C-alpha cells in the first residue's frame, strides 16, 4: 500500500482509496474514478478499533476527486490502487470484481493495523486558519513539505491548496515574493529542495526585519534560478 498523501507512521484514521477506470465502469457509465472512504475511530472498544467503510462511489473525472481532496486537504490520507479494467466475459467479470473487492478489503485491514500501531494513538494536530505573518509562514513551511512528500493526485491537490494559501497570503502581505516561491516548488530534485529552503529562510528574515540577511539569501536564490531550466 503506497500513500499519495499521509504516512504509514502517522495515519489520520480518515482514508480515501481510489482507482482510475479503464473502459466500463460497473457503478456508473462513463465515470472515470472509483473511490471509497474508510474511517477508523481511535475510540477503541477493548483491542478493537471501530471501522466504517463507505460504499464505493463513481466520479466523473480526475478533477472531481482532486477538488474534493483540496477542499478538505487536512482531513484525508490518500491511497491509489491499480486501475480498474473490466474483462470482456461475464464469468471473468464476476471473478475480477471479487478479486478487486478482496484487494480493497486487504487495503482496509492494512490501514486499520497502521492506525492501531500509531505511536501513542495520539491525534495528529489540526491545522488552524492562519492569522498573522508567523502563522502564514508556518503554514507555508508545513504545506511545502507536504507538497514535496506527496505524489499523484494528492500532490496536485497539495499544489492547488498551496495556490490558495499563496493567493491569500500575498494579498495581505505583498512584501513576500510568494509567486516565485510557488514556482520553486515545481523545481525537481535537490535543487528544488534547496530553493524552497532558501525562500523560507528569506521570508523568515524579512518577518524579523533582518533585511541584510534577506538580501544575502535572495542573491543565493537568484544564482540558482539563473542556471535552473
Protein backbone atom coordinates (compact mmCIF):
# COMPACT_ATOMS: atom_id res chain seq x y z
CA UNK A 1 0.00 0.00 0.00
CA UNK A 2 1.55 3.28 -1.13
CA UNK A 3 0.34 6.59 0.28
CA UNK A 4 -0.01 9.53 -2.10
CA UNK A 5 -0.82 11.63 0.96
CA UNK A 6 -0.21 10.71 4.59
CA UNK A 7 2.26 8.24 6.07
CA UNK A 8 2.24 4.73 7.47
CA UNK A 9 3.71 6.01 10.74
CA UNK A 10 1.02 8.61 11.39
CA UNK A 11 -2.29 7.73 9.70
CA UNK A 12 -5.13 10.16 10.30
CA UNK A 13 -7.84 7.50 10.51
CA UNK A 14 -9.63 9.02 7.50
CA UNK A 15 -8.62 7.43 4.20
CA UNK A 16 -9.65 7.87 0.58
CA UNK A 17 -8.89 4.83 -1.58
CA UNK A 18 -9.30 5.41 -5.32
CA UNK A 19 -8.51 3.97 -8.71
CA UNK A 20 -8.80 5.06 -12.33
CA UNK A 21 -11.31 3.24 -14.50
CA UNK A 22 -10.24 1.89 -17.89
CA UNK A 23 -13.22 1.06 -20.08
CA UNK A 24 -16.55 0.06 -18.50
CA UNK A 25 -17.42 1.45 -15.08
CA UNK A 26 -19.65 -1.04 -13.17
CA UNK A 27 -21.00 1.68 -10.86
CA UNK A 28 -21.85 4.45 -13.30
CA UNK A 29 -21.47 4.58 -17.10
CA UNK A 30 -18.75 6.98 -18.12
CA UNK A 31 -17.31 7.50 -14.62
CA UNK A 32 -13.51 7.77 -14.69
CA UNK A 33 -12.81 7.28 -10.98
CA UNK A 34 -13.99 4.83 -8.33
CA UNK A 35 -13.36 5.95 -4.73
CA UNK A 36 -14.26 4.91 -1.22
CA UNK A 37 -13.85 6.50 2.21
CA UNK A 38 -12.58 4.44 5.15
CA UNK A 39 -12.86 5.91 8.65
CA UNK A 40 -11.13 4.33 11.67
CA UNK A 41 -12.12 5.50 15.15
CA UNK A 42 -9.43 5.75 17.80
CA UNK A 43 -12.10 5.36 20.48
CA UNK A 44 -11.36 1.68 20.63
CA UNK A 45 -13.53 -0.98 22.21
CA UNK A 46 -11.09 -3.22 24.03
CA UNK A 47 -8.48 -4.02 21.40
CA UNK A 48 -10.86 -3.28 18.51
CA UNK A 49 -10.87 -0.05 16.55
CA UNK A 50 -14.34 0.62 15.08
CA UNK A 51 -14.20 0.99 11.30
CA UNK A 52 -16.70 2.42 8.83
CA UNK A 53 -16.15 1.59 5.16
CA UNK A 54 -18.41 3.66 2.95
CA UNK A 55 -19.71 2.12 -0.28
CA UNK A 56 -17.61 2.97 -3.34
CA UNK A 57 -18.77 5.88 -5.45
CA UNK A 58 -18.12 6.84 -9.05
CA UNK A 59 -16.79 10.26 -10.02
CA UNK A 60 -17.00 11.74 -13.48
CA UNK A 61 -13.40 12.87 -13.62
CA UNK A 62 -9.98 13.02 -12.02
CA UNK A 63 -10.59 16.74 -11.44
CA UNK A 64 -13.66 15.98 -9.29
CA UNK A 65 -11.60 13.88 -6.90
CA UNK A 66 -8.78 16.42 -6.83
CA UNK A 67 -11.28 19.13 -5.87
CA UNK A 68 -12.66 17.02 -3.01
CA UNK A 69 -9.17 16.35 -1.64
CA UNK A 70 -8.18 20.02 -2.00
CA UNK A 71 -11.30 21.36 -0.27
CA UNK A 72 -10.74 19.04 2.71
CA UNK A 73 -6.98 18.84 2.44
CA UNK A 74 -6.01 18.32 6.08
CA UNK A 75 -8.60 15.63 6.74
CA UNK A 76 -7.63 12.79 4.38
CA UNK A 77 -4.94 10.25 3.78
CA UNK A 78 -4.96 9.15 0.12
CA UNK A 79 -4.03 5.78 -1.38
CA UNK A 80 -4.26 4.88 -5.06
CA UNK A 81 -4.76 1.24 -6.09
CA UNK A 82 -4.27 -0.23 -9.56
CA UNK A 83 -6.62 0.73 -12.40
CA UNK A 84 -10.00 -0.99 -12.67
CA UNK A 85 -10.36 -2.65 -16.07
CA UNK A 86 -13.33 -4.98 -16.52
CA UNK A 87 -12.67 -8.17 -18.55
CA UNK A 88 -14.85 -8.93 -21.57
CA UNK A 89 -16.57 -12.18 -20.44
CA UNK A 90 -19.34 -12.26 -17.82
CA UNK A 91 -17.74 -15.05 -15.81
CA UNK A 92 -14.39 -13.34 -15.88
CA UNK A 93 -16.07 -10.06 -14.88
CA UNK A 94 -17.62 -11.61 -11.76
CA UNK A 95 -14.30 -13.15 -10.78
CA UNK A 96 -12.49 -9.86 -11.42
CA UNK A 97 -14.90 -7.82 -9.28
CA UNK A 98 -14.47 -10.32 -6.42
CA UNK A 99 -10.70 -10.10 -6.79
CA UNK A 100 -10.81 -6.30 -6.63
CA UNK A 101 -13.12 -6.34 -3.60
CA UNK A 102 -10.73 -8.72 -1.83
CA UNK A 103 -7.85 -6.40 -2.64
CA UNK A 104 -9.80 -3.41 -1.29
CA UNK A 105 -10.59 -5.31 1.92
CA UNK A 106 -6.88 -6.06 2.32
CA UNK A 107 -6.12 -2.35 2.00
CA UNK A 108 -8.70 -1.59 4.71
CA UNK A 109 -7.25 -4.28 7.01
CA UNK A 110 -3.74 -2.92 6.48
CA UNK A 111 -4.87 0.64 7.18
CA UNK A 112 -6.60 -0.39 10.40
CA UNK A 113 -3.39 -2.13 11.50
CA UNK A 114 -1.42 1.05 10.81
CA UNK A 115 -3.90 3.02 12.92
CA UNK A 116 -3.55 0.50 15.75
CA UNK A 117 0.22 0.77 15.61
CA UNK A 118 0.33 4.55 15.52
CA UNK A 119 2.61 5.63 18.32
CA UNK A 120 0.59 6.53 21.41
CA UNK A 121 -2.60 6.55 19.31
CA UNK A 122 -2.47 10.32 19.56
CA UNK A 123 -4.40 12.51 17.16
CA UNK A 124 -2.42 14.50 14.58
CA UNK A 125 -2.64 18.24 15.24
CA UNK A 126 -5.42 20.07 13.42
CA UNK A 127 -4.14 22.97 11.39
CA UNK A 128 -5.76 26.27 12.27
CA UNK A 129 -6.57 29.08 9.88
CA UNK A 130 -3.52 31.38 9.55
CA UNK A 131 -3.86 34.84 11.08
CA UNK A 132 -0.59 36.79 11.42
CA UNK A 133 2.60 36.62 9.37
CA UNK A 134 4.11 33.91 11.60
CA UNK A 135 1.02 31.72 11.16
CA UNK A 136 1.22 32.11 7.39
CA UNK A 137 4.93 31.31 7.31
CA UNK A 138 4.38 28.21 9.46
CA UNK A 139 1.53 27.11 7.19
CA UNK A 140 3.71 27.74 4.13
CA UNK A 141 6.57 25.64 5.53
CA UNK A 142 4.29 22.77 6.57
CA UNK A 143 2.43 22.69 3.27
CA UNK A 144 5.62 22.90 1.19
CA UNK A 145 6.86 19.78 3.00
CA UNK A 146 3.60 18.00 2.19
CA UNK A 147 3.88 19.01 -1.47
CA UNK A 148 7.38 17.56 -1.73
CA UNK A 149 6.40 14.34 0.06
CA UNK A 150 3.11 13.62 -1.72
CA UNK A 151 2.54 12.15 -5.17
CA UNK A 152 -0.12 11.65 -7.82
CA UNK A 153 -3.47 13.34 -7.36
CA UNK A 154 -2.61 14.16 -3.73
CA UNK A 155 0.39 16.21 -4.88
CA UNK A 156 -1.77 18.06 -7.37
CA UNK A 157 -4.27 18.75 -4.58
CA UNK A 158 -1.37 19.94 -2.37
CA UNK A 159 -0.26 22.36 -5.08
CA UNK A 160 -3.80 23.67 -5.54
CA UNK A 161 -4.08 24.11 -1.77
CA UNK A 162 -0.75 25.95 -1.88
CA UNK A 163 -2.00 28.25 -4.63
CA UNK A 164 -4.95 29.24 -2.43
CA UNK A 165 -2.65 29.88 0.52
CA UNK A 166 -0.24 31.90 -1.61
CA UNK A 167 -3.10 33.97 -3.05
CA UNK A 168 -4.44 34.84 0.40
CA UNK A 169 -1.01 35.43 1.95
CA UNK A 170 0.29 37.61 -0.90
CA UNK A 171 -2.89 39.70 -0.84
CA UNK A 172 -2.31 40.54 2.82
CA UNK A 173 1.49 40.71 2.73
CA UNK A 174 2.77 41.73 -0.73
CA UNK A 175 6.31 42.22 0.65
CA UNK A 176 6.87 38.46 0.25
CA UNK A 177 7.52 37.24 -3.34
CA UNK A 178 5.26 34.24 -2.85
CA UNK A 179 4.52 33.56 -6.51
CA UNK A 180 8.22 32.96 -7.14
CA UNK A 181 8.22 30.64 -4.14
CA UNK A 182 5.27 28.79 -5.68
CA UNK A 183 7.29 28.31 -8.89
CA UNK A 184 10.22 26.94 -6.87
CA UNK A 185 8.01 24.09 -5.68
CA UNK A 186 7.91 22.81 -9.25
CA UNK A 187 11.71 22.57 -9.50
CA UNK A 188 12.64 18.89 -9.18
CA UNK A 189 15.26 17.15 -7.07
CA UNK A 190 17.81 18.60 -4.69
CA UNK A 191 17.82 21.96 -6.49
CA UNK A 192 14.12 22.35 -5.72
CA UNK A 193 14.64 21.38 -2.08
CA UNK A 194 17.41 23.97 -1.75
CA UNK A 195 15.38 26.72 -3.43
CA UNK A 196 12.33 26.14 -1.25
CA UNK A 197 14.51 26.16 1.87
CA UNK A 198 16.18 29.42 0.84
CA UNK A 199 12.85 31.12 0.14
CA UNK A 200 11.53 30.10 3.56
CA UNK A 201 14.70 31.38 5.23
CA UNK A 202 14.38 34.66 3.34
CA UNK A 203 10.75 35.08 4.35
CA UNK A 204 11.66 34.44 7.99
CA UNK A 205 14.44 37.04 7.78
CA UNK A 206 12.00 39.60 6.34
CA UNK A 207 9.45 38.85 9.06
CA UNK A 208 12.07 39.64 11.72
CA UNK A 209 13.26 42.71 9.77
CA UNK A 210 16.71 41.20 9.14
CA UNK A 211 16.89 42.76 5.70
CA UNK A 212 20.63 42.28 5.17
CA UNK A 213 20.21 38.53 5.73
CA UNK A 214 17.20 38.55 3.41
CA UNK A 215 19.28 40.27 0.70
CA UNK A 216 22.09 37.70 1.00
CA UNK A 217 19.57 34.84 0.76
CA UNK A 218 17.96 36.47 -2.26
CA UNK A 219 21.33 36.55 -4.03
CA UNK A 220 21.72 32.81 -3.45
CA UNK A 221 18.21 32.25 -4.82
CA UNK A 222 18.91 34.32 -7.94
CA UNK A 223 22.18 32.44 -8.54
CA UNK A 224 20.33 29.10 -8.51
CA UNK A 225 17.39 30.34 -10.57
CA UNK A 226 19.71 31.83 -13.21
CA UNK A 227 21.02 28.38 -14.09
CA UNK A 228 17.83 26.35 -13.47
CA UNK A 229 15.78 25.39 -16.55
